[in-house]
PDB file of C-alpha atoms in Angstrom:
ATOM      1  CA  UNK S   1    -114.525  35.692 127.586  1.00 48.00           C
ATOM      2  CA  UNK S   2    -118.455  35.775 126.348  1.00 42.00           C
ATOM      3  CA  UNK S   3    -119.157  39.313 127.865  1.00 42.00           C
ATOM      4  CA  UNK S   4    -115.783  40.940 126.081  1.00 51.00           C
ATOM      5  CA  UNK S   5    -115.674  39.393 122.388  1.00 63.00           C
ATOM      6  CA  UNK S   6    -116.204  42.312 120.826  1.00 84.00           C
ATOM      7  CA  UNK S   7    -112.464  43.904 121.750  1.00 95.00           C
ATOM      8  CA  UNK S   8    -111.229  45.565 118.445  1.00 97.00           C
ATOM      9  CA  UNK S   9    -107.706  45.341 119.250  1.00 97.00           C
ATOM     10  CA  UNK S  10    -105.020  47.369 116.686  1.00 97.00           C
ATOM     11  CA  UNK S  11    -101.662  46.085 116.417  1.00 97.00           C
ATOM     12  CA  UNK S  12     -98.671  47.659 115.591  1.00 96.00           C
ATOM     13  CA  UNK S  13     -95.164  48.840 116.024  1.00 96.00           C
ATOM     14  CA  UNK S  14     -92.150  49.355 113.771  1.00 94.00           C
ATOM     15  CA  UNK S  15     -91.359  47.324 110.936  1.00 92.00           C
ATOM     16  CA  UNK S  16     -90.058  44.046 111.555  1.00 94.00           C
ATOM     17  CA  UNK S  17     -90.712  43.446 115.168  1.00 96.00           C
ATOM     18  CA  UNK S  18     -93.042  40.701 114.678  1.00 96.00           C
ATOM     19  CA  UNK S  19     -96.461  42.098 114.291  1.00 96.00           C
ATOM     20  CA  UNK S  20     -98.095  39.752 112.114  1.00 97.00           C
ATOM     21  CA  UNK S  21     -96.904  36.640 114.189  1.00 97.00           C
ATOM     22  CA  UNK S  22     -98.355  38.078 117.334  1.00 98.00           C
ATOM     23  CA  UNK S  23    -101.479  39.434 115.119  1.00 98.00           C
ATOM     24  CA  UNK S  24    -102.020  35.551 114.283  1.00 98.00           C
ATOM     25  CA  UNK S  25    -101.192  34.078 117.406  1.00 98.00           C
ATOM     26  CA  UNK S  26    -103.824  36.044 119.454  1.00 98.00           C
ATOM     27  CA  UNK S  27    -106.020  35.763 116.928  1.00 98.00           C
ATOM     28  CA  UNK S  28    -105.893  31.869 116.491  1.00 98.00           C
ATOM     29  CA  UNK S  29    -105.689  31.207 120.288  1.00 98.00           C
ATOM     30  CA  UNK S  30    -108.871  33.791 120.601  1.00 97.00           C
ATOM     31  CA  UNK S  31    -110.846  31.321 117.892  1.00 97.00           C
ATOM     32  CA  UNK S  32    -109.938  28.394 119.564  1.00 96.00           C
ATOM     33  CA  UNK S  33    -111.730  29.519 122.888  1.00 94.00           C
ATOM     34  CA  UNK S  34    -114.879  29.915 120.448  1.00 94.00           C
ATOM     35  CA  UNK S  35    -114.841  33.500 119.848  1.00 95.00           C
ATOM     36  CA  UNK S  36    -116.083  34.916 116.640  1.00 96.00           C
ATOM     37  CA  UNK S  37    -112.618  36.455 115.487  1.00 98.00           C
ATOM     38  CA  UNK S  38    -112.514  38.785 112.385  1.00 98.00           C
ATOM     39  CA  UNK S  39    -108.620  39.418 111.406  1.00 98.00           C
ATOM     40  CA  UNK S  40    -108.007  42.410 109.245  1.00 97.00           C
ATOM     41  CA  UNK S  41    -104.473  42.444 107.553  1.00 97.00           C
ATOM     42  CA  UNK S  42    -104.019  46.283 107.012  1.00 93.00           C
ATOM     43  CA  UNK S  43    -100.487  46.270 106.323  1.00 91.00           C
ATOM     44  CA  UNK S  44     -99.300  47.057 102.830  1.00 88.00           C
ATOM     45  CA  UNK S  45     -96.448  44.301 103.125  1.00 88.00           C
ATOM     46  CA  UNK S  46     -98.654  41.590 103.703  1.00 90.00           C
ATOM     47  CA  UNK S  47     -98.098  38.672 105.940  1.00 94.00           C
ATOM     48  CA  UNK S  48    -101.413  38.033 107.984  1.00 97.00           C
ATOM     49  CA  UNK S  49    -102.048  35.211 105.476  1.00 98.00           C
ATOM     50  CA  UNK S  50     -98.627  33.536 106.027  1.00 97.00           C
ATOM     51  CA  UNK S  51     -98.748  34.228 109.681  1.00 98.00           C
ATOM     52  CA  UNK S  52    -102.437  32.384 109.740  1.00 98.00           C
ATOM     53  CA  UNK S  53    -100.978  29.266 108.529  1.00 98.00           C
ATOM     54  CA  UNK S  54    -102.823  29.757 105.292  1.00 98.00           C
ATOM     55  CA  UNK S  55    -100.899  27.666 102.423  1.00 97.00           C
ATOM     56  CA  UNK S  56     -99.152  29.637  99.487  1.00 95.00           C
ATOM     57  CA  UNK S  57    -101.631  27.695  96.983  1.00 96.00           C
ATOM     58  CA  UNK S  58    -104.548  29.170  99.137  1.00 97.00           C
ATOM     59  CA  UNK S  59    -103.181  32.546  99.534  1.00 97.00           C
ATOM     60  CA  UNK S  60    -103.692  33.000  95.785  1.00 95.00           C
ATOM     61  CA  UNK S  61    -107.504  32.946  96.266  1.00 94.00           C
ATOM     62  CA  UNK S  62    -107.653  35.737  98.851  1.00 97.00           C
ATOM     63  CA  UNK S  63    -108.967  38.848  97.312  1.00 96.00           C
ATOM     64  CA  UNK S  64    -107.050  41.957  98.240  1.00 96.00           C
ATOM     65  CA  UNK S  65    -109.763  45.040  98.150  1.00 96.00           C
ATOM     66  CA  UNK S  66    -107.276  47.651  97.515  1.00 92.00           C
ATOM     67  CA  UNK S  67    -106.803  45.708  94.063  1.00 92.00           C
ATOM     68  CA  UNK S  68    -110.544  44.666  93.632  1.00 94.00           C
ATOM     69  CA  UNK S  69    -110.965  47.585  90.902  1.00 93.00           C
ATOM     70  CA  UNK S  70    -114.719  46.649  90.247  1.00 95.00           C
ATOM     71  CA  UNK S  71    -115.554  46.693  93.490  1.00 96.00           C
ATOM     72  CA  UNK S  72    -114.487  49.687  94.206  1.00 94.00           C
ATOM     73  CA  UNK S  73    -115.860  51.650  91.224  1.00 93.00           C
ATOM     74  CA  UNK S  74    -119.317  50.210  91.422  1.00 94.00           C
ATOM     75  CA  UNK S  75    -119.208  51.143  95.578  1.00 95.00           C
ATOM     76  CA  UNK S  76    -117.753  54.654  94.816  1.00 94.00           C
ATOM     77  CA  UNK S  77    -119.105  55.729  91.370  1.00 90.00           C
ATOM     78  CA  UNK S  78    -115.808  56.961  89.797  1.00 85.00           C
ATOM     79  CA  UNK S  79    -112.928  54.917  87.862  1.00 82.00           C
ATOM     80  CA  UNK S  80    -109.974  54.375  89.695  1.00 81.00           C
ATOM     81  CA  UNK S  81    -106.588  55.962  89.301  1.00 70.00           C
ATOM     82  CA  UNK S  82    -108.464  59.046  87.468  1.00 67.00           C
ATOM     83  CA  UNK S  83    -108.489  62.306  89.050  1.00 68.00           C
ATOM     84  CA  UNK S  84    -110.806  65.279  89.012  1.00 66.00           C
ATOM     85  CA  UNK S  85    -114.133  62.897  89.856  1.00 74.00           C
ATOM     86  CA  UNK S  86    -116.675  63.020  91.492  1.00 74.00           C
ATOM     87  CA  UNK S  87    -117.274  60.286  94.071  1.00 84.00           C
ATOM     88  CA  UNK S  88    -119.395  58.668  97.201  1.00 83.00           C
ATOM     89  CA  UNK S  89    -117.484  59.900  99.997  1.00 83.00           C
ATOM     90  CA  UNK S  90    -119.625  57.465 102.196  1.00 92.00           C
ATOM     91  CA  UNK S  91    -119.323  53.984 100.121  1.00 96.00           C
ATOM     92  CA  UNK S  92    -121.900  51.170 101.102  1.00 96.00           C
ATOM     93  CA  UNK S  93    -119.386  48.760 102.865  1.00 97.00           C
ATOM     94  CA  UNK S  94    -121.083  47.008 105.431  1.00 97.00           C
ATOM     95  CA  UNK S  95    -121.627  43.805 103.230  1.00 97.00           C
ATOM     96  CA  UNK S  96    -117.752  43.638 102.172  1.00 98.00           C
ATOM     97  CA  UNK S  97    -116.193  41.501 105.000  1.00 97.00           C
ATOM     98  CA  UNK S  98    -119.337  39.145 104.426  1.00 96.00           C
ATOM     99  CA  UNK S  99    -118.780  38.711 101.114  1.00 97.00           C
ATOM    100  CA  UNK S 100    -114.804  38.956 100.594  1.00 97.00           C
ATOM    101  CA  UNK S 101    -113.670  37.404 103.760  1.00 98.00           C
ATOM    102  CA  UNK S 102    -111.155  34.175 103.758  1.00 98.00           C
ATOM    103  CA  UNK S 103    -112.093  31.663 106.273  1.00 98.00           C
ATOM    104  CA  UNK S 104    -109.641  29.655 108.186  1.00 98.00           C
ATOM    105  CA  UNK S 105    -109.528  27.887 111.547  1.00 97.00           C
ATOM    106  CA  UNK S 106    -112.628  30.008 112.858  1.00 97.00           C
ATOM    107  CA  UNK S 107    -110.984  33.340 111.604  1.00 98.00           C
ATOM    108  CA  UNK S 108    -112.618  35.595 108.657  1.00 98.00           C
ATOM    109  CA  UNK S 109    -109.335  37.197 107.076  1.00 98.00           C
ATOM    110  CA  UNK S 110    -109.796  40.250 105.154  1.00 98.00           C
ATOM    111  CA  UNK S 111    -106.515  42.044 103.753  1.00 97.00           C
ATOM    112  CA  UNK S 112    -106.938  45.741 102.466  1.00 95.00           C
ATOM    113  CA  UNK S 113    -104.109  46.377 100.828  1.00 89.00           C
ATOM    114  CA  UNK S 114    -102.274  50.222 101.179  1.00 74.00           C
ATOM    115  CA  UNK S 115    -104.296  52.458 102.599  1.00 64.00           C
ATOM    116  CA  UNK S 116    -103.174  56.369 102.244  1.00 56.00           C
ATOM    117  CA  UNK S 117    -102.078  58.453 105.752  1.00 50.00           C
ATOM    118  CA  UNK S 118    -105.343  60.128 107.108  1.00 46.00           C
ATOM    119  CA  UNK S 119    -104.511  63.964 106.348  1.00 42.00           C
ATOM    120  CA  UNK S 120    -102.198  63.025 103.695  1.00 42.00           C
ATOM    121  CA  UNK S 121    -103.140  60.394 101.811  1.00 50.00           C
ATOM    122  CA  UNK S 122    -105.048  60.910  98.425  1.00 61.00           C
ATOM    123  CA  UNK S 123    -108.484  62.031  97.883  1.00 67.00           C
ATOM    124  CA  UNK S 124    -109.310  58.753  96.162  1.00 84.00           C
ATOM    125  CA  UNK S 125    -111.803  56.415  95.278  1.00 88.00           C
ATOM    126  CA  UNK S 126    -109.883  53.693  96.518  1.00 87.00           C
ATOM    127  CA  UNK S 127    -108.730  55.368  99.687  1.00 87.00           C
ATOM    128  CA  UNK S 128    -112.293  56.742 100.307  1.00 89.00           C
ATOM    129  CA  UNK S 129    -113.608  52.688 100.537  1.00 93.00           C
ATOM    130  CA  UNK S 130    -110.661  51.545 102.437  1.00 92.00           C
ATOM    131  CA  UNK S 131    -110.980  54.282 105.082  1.00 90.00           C
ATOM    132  CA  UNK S 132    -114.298  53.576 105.401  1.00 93.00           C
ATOM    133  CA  UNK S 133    -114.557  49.677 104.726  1.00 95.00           C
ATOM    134  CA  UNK S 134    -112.153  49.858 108.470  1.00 94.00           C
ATOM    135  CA  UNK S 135    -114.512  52.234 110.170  1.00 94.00           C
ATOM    136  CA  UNK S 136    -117.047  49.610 109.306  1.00 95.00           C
ATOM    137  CA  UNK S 137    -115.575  46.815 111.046  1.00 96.00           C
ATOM    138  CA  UNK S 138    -114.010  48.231 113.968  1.00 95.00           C
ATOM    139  CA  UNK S 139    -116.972  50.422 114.725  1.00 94.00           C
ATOM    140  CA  UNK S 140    -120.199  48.326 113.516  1.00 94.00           C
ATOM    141  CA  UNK S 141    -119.211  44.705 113.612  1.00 94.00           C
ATOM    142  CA  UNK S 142    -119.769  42.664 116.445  1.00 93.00           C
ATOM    143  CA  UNK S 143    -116.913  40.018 116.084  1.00 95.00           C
ATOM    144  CA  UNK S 144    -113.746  40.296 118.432  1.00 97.00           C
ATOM    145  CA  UNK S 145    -111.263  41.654 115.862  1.00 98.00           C
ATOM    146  CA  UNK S 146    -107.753  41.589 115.634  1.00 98.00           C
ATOM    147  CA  UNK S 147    -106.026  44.464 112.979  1.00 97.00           C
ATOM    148  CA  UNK S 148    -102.505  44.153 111.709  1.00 96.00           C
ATOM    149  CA  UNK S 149    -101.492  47.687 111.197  1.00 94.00           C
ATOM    150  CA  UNK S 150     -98.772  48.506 108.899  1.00 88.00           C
ATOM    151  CA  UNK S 151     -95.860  50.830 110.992  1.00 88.00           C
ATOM    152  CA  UNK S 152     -97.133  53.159 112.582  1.00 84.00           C
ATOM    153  CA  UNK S 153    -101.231  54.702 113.022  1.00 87.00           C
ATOM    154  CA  UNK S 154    -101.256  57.796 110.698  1.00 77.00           C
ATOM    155  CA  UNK S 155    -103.934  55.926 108.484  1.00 74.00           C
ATOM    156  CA  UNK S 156    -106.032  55.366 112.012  1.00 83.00           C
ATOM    157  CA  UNK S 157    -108.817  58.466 112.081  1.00 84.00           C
ATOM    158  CA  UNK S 158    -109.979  59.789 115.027  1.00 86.00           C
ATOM    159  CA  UNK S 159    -113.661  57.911 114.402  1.00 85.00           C
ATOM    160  CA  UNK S 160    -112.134  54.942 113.657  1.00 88.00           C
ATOM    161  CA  UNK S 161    -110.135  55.155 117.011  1.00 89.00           C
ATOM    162  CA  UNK S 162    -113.535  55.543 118.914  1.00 86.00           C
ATOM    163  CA  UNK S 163    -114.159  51.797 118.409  1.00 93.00           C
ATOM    164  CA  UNK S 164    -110.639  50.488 119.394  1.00 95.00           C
ATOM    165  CA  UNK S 165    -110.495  48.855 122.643  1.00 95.00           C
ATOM    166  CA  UNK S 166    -106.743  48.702 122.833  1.00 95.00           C
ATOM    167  CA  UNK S 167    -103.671  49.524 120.348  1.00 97.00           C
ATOM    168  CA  UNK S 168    -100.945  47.354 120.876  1.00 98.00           C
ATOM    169  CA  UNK S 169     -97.655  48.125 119.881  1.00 97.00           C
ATOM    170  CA  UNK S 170     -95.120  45.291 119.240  1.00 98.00           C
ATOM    171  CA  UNK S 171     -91.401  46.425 121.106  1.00 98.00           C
ATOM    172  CA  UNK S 172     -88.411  44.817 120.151  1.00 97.00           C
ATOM    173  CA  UNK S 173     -85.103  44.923 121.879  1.00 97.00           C
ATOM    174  CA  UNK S 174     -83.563  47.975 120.125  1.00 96.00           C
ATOM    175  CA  UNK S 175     -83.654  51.720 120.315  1.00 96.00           C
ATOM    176  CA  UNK S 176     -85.633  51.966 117.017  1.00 96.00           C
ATOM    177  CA  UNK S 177     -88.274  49.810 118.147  1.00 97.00           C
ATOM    178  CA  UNK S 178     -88.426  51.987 121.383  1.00 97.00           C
ATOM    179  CA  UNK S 179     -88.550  55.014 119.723  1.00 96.00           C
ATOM    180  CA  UNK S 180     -91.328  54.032 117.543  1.00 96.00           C
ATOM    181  CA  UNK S 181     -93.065  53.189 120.591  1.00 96.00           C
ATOM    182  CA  UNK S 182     -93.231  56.592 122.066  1.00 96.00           C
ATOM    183  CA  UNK S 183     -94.092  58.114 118.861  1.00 95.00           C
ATOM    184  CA  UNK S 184     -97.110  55.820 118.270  1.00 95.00           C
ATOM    185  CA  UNK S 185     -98.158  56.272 122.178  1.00 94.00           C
ATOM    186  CA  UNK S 186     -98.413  59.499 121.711  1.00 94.00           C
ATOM    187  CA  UNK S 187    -100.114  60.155 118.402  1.00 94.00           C
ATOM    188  CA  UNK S 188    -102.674  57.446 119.595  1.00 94.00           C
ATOM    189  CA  UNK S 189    -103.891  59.552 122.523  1.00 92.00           C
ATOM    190  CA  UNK S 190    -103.783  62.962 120.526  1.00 92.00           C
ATOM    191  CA  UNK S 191    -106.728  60.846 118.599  1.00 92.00           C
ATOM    192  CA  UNK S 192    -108.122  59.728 121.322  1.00 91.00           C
ATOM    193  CA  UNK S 193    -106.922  56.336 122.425  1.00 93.00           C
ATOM    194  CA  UNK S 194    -106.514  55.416 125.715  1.00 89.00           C
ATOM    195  CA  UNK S 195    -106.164  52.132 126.209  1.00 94.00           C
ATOM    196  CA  UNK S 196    -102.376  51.943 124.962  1.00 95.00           C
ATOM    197  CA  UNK S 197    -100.511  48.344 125.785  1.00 96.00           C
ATOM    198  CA  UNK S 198     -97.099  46.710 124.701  1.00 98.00           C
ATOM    199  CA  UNK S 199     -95.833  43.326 123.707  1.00 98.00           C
ATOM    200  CA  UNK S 200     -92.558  42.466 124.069  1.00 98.00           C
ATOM    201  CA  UNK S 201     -90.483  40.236 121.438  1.00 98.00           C
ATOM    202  CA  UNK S 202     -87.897  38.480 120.423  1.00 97.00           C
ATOM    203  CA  UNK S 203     -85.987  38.872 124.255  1.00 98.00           C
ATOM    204  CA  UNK S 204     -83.346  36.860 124.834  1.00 97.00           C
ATOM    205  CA  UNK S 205     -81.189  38.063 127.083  1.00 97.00           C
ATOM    206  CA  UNK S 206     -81.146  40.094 130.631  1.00 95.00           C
ATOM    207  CA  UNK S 207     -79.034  42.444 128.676  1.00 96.00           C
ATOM    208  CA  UNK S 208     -82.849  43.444 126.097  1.00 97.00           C
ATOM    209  CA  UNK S 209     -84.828  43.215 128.725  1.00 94.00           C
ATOM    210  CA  UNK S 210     -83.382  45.878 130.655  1.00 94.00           C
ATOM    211  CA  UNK S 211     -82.928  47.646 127.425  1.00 96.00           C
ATOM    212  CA  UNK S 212     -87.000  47.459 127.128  1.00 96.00           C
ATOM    213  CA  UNK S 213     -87.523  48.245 130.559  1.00 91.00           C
ATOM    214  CA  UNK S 214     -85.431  51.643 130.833  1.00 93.00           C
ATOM    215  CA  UNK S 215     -87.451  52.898 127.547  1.00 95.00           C
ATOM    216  CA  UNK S 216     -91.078  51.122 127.875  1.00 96.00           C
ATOM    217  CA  UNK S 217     -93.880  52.111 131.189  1.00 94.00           C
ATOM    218  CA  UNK S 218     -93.798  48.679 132.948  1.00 93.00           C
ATOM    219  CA  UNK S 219     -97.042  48.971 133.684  1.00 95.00           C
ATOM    220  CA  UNK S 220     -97.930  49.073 130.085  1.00 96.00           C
ATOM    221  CA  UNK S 221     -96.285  45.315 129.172  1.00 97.00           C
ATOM    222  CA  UNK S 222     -99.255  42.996 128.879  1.00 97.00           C
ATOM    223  CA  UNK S 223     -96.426  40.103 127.984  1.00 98.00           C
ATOM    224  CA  UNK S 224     -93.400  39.381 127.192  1.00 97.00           C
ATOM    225  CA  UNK S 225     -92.280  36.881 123.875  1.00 98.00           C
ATOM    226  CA  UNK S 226     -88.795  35.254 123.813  1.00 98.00           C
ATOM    227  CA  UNK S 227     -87.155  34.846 120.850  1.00 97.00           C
ATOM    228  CA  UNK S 228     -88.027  31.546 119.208  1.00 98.00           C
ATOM    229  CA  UNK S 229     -86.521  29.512 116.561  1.00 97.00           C
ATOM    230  CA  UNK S 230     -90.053  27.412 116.470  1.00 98.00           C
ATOM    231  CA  UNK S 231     -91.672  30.639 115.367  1.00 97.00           C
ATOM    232  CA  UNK S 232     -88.875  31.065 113.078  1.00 96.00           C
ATOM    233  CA  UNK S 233     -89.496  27.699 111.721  1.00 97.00           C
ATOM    234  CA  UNK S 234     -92.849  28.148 111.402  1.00 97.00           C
ATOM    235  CA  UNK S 235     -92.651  31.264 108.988  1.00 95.00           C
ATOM    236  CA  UNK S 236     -90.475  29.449 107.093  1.00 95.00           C
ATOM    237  CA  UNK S 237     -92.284  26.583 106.463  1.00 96.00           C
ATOM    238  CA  UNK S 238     -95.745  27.896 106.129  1.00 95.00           C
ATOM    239  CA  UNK S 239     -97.076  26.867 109.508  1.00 97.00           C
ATOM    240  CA  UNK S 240     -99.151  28.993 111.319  1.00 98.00           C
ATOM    241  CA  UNK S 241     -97.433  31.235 114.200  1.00 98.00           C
ATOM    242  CA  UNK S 242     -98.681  28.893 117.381  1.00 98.00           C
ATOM    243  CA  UNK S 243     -97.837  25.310 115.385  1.00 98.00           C
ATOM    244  CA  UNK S 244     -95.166  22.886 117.584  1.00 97.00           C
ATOM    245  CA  UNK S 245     -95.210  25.532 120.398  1.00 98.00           C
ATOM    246  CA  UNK S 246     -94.094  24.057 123.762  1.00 97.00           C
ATOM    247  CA  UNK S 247     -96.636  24.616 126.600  1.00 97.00           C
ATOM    248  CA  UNK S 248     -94.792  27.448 127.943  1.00 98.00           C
ATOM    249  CA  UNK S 249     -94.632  29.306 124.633  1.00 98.00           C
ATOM    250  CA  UNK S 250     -97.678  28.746 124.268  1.00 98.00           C
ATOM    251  CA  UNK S 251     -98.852  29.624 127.601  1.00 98.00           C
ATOM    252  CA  UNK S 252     -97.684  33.662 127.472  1.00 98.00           C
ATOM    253  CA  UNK S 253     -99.665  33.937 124.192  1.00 98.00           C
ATOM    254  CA  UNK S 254    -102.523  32.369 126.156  1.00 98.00           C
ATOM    255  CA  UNK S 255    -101.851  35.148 129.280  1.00 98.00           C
ATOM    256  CA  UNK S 256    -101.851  37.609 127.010  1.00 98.00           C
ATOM    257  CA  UNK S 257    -105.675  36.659 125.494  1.00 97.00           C
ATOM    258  CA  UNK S 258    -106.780  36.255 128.963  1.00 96.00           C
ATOM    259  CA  UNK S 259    -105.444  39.644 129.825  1.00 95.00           C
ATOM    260  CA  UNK S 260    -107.103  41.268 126.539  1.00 95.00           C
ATOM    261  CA  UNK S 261    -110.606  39.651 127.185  1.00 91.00           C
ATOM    262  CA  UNK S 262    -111.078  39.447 130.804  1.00 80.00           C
ATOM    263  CA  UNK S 263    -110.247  42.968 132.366  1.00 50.00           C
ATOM    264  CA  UNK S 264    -110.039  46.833 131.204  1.00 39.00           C
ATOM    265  CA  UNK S 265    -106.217  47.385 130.091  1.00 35.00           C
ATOM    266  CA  UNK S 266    -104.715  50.081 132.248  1.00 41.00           C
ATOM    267  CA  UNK S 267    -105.278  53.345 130.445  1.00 39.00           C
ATOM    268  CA  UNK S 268    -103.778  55.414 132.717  1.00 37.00           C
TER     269      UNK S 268
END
């Protein structure tokens, strides 16, 4: 995997399909093969932390950069939440990740907090440094890294997009989940992204996967999850997303890695 560790891989997918958990699974399998793994948690709700295996008590000391107010007037030159200011529309950000990272079992965590749509969102000092704090590490860093998305990729600009290696959206068995699929696959390649993959969850019957195979491009599955109770077990008790896996289990999140690192995704 030494000649691909620098995949910037984007996950995503509609709410509640399971994005963090796979997020942290590939992630923590991809640091245990000793690759330099960077995991940004980009999601407004959260979980990367959790899905890590990082304890509550822990989670406390994780600095959240949306929130880090003196950061972010000292790197843009304006106060935050006041409008009509003038501001650094190119923030110095390469040393953030360095700095405000959380380390954990060979991953550097770094959680943004919200980030506003690109085209939409607010013409912000604290918008301005997130957009351009992710631009820095998908684009400039040379870590493999692994971004939870929230829903969706309206905040994902088209020069951030340049550096992503592969989007993955997370499909669940449902027509929502589907549906969110197409929209995503086809804003990501109006921006530019080609490599476009899918993960199945939470399948447990012949009934959803037929379901996912009438609305999803077979050829675009890179793996397929079954629902788990262990994984269930696991967010409940503040384990990490691959603790008290069986070998099986284990060994589609370990296809999956192998797929990501050792060929070119279809793009087609």
């Amino acid at each position: 995997m030494e000649n691909r560790s620098a995949q910037k891989i984007a996950i995503t997918g509609k709410g509640g399909v399971g994005k963090s958990t796979i997020t942290a699974a590939l992630a923590l399998i991809t640091a245990q093969k000793g690759v330099k793994v960077l995991a940004i948690d980009a999601d407004p709700d959260a979980n990367l932390a959790s899905a890590l295996g990082i304890p509550l008590e822990a989670q406390k000391h994780i600095i959240t950069i949306a929130k880090h107010k003196n950061l972010i007037e000292e790197r843009t030159g304006a106060k935050v939440q006041q409008y009509g200011q003038l501001f650094k529309l190119n923030p110095e950000v390469s040393d953030i990740a360095d700095t405000y990272a959380y380390h954990h079992r060979g991953i550097e965590l770094v959680v943004l907090g919200a980030i506003q749509s690109g085209g939409t969102g607010c013409a912000c000092p604290e918008n301005v440094l997130l957009r351009a704090l992710v631009q820095e590490l998908v684009l400039h860093r040379g870590e493999a890294l692994f971004m939870d998305m929230e829903p969706g990729i309206e905040h994902l600009g088209r020069a951030t997009a340049r550096g992503v290696t592969s989007l993955i959206t997370v499909v669940e068995p449902g027509t929502r989940s589907i549906e969110s699929y197409k929209r995503i696959s086809s804003m990501a390649f109006e921006i530019g992204i080609r490599n476009i993959s899918v993960i199945v969850n939470k399948i447990r019957t012949k009934e959803e996967q037929n379901l996912i195979r009438h609305g999803v491009d077979k050829n675009k599955i890179i793996g397929t999850i079954p629902y788990s109770e262990t994984i269930l077990n696991n967010d409940r008790d503040g384990k990490s997303a691959i603790d008290n896996l069986d070998h099986n289990l284990l060994g589609l999140f370990e296809d999956i890695v192998q797929k990501l690192f050792s060929k070119e995704l279809d793009s087609n």
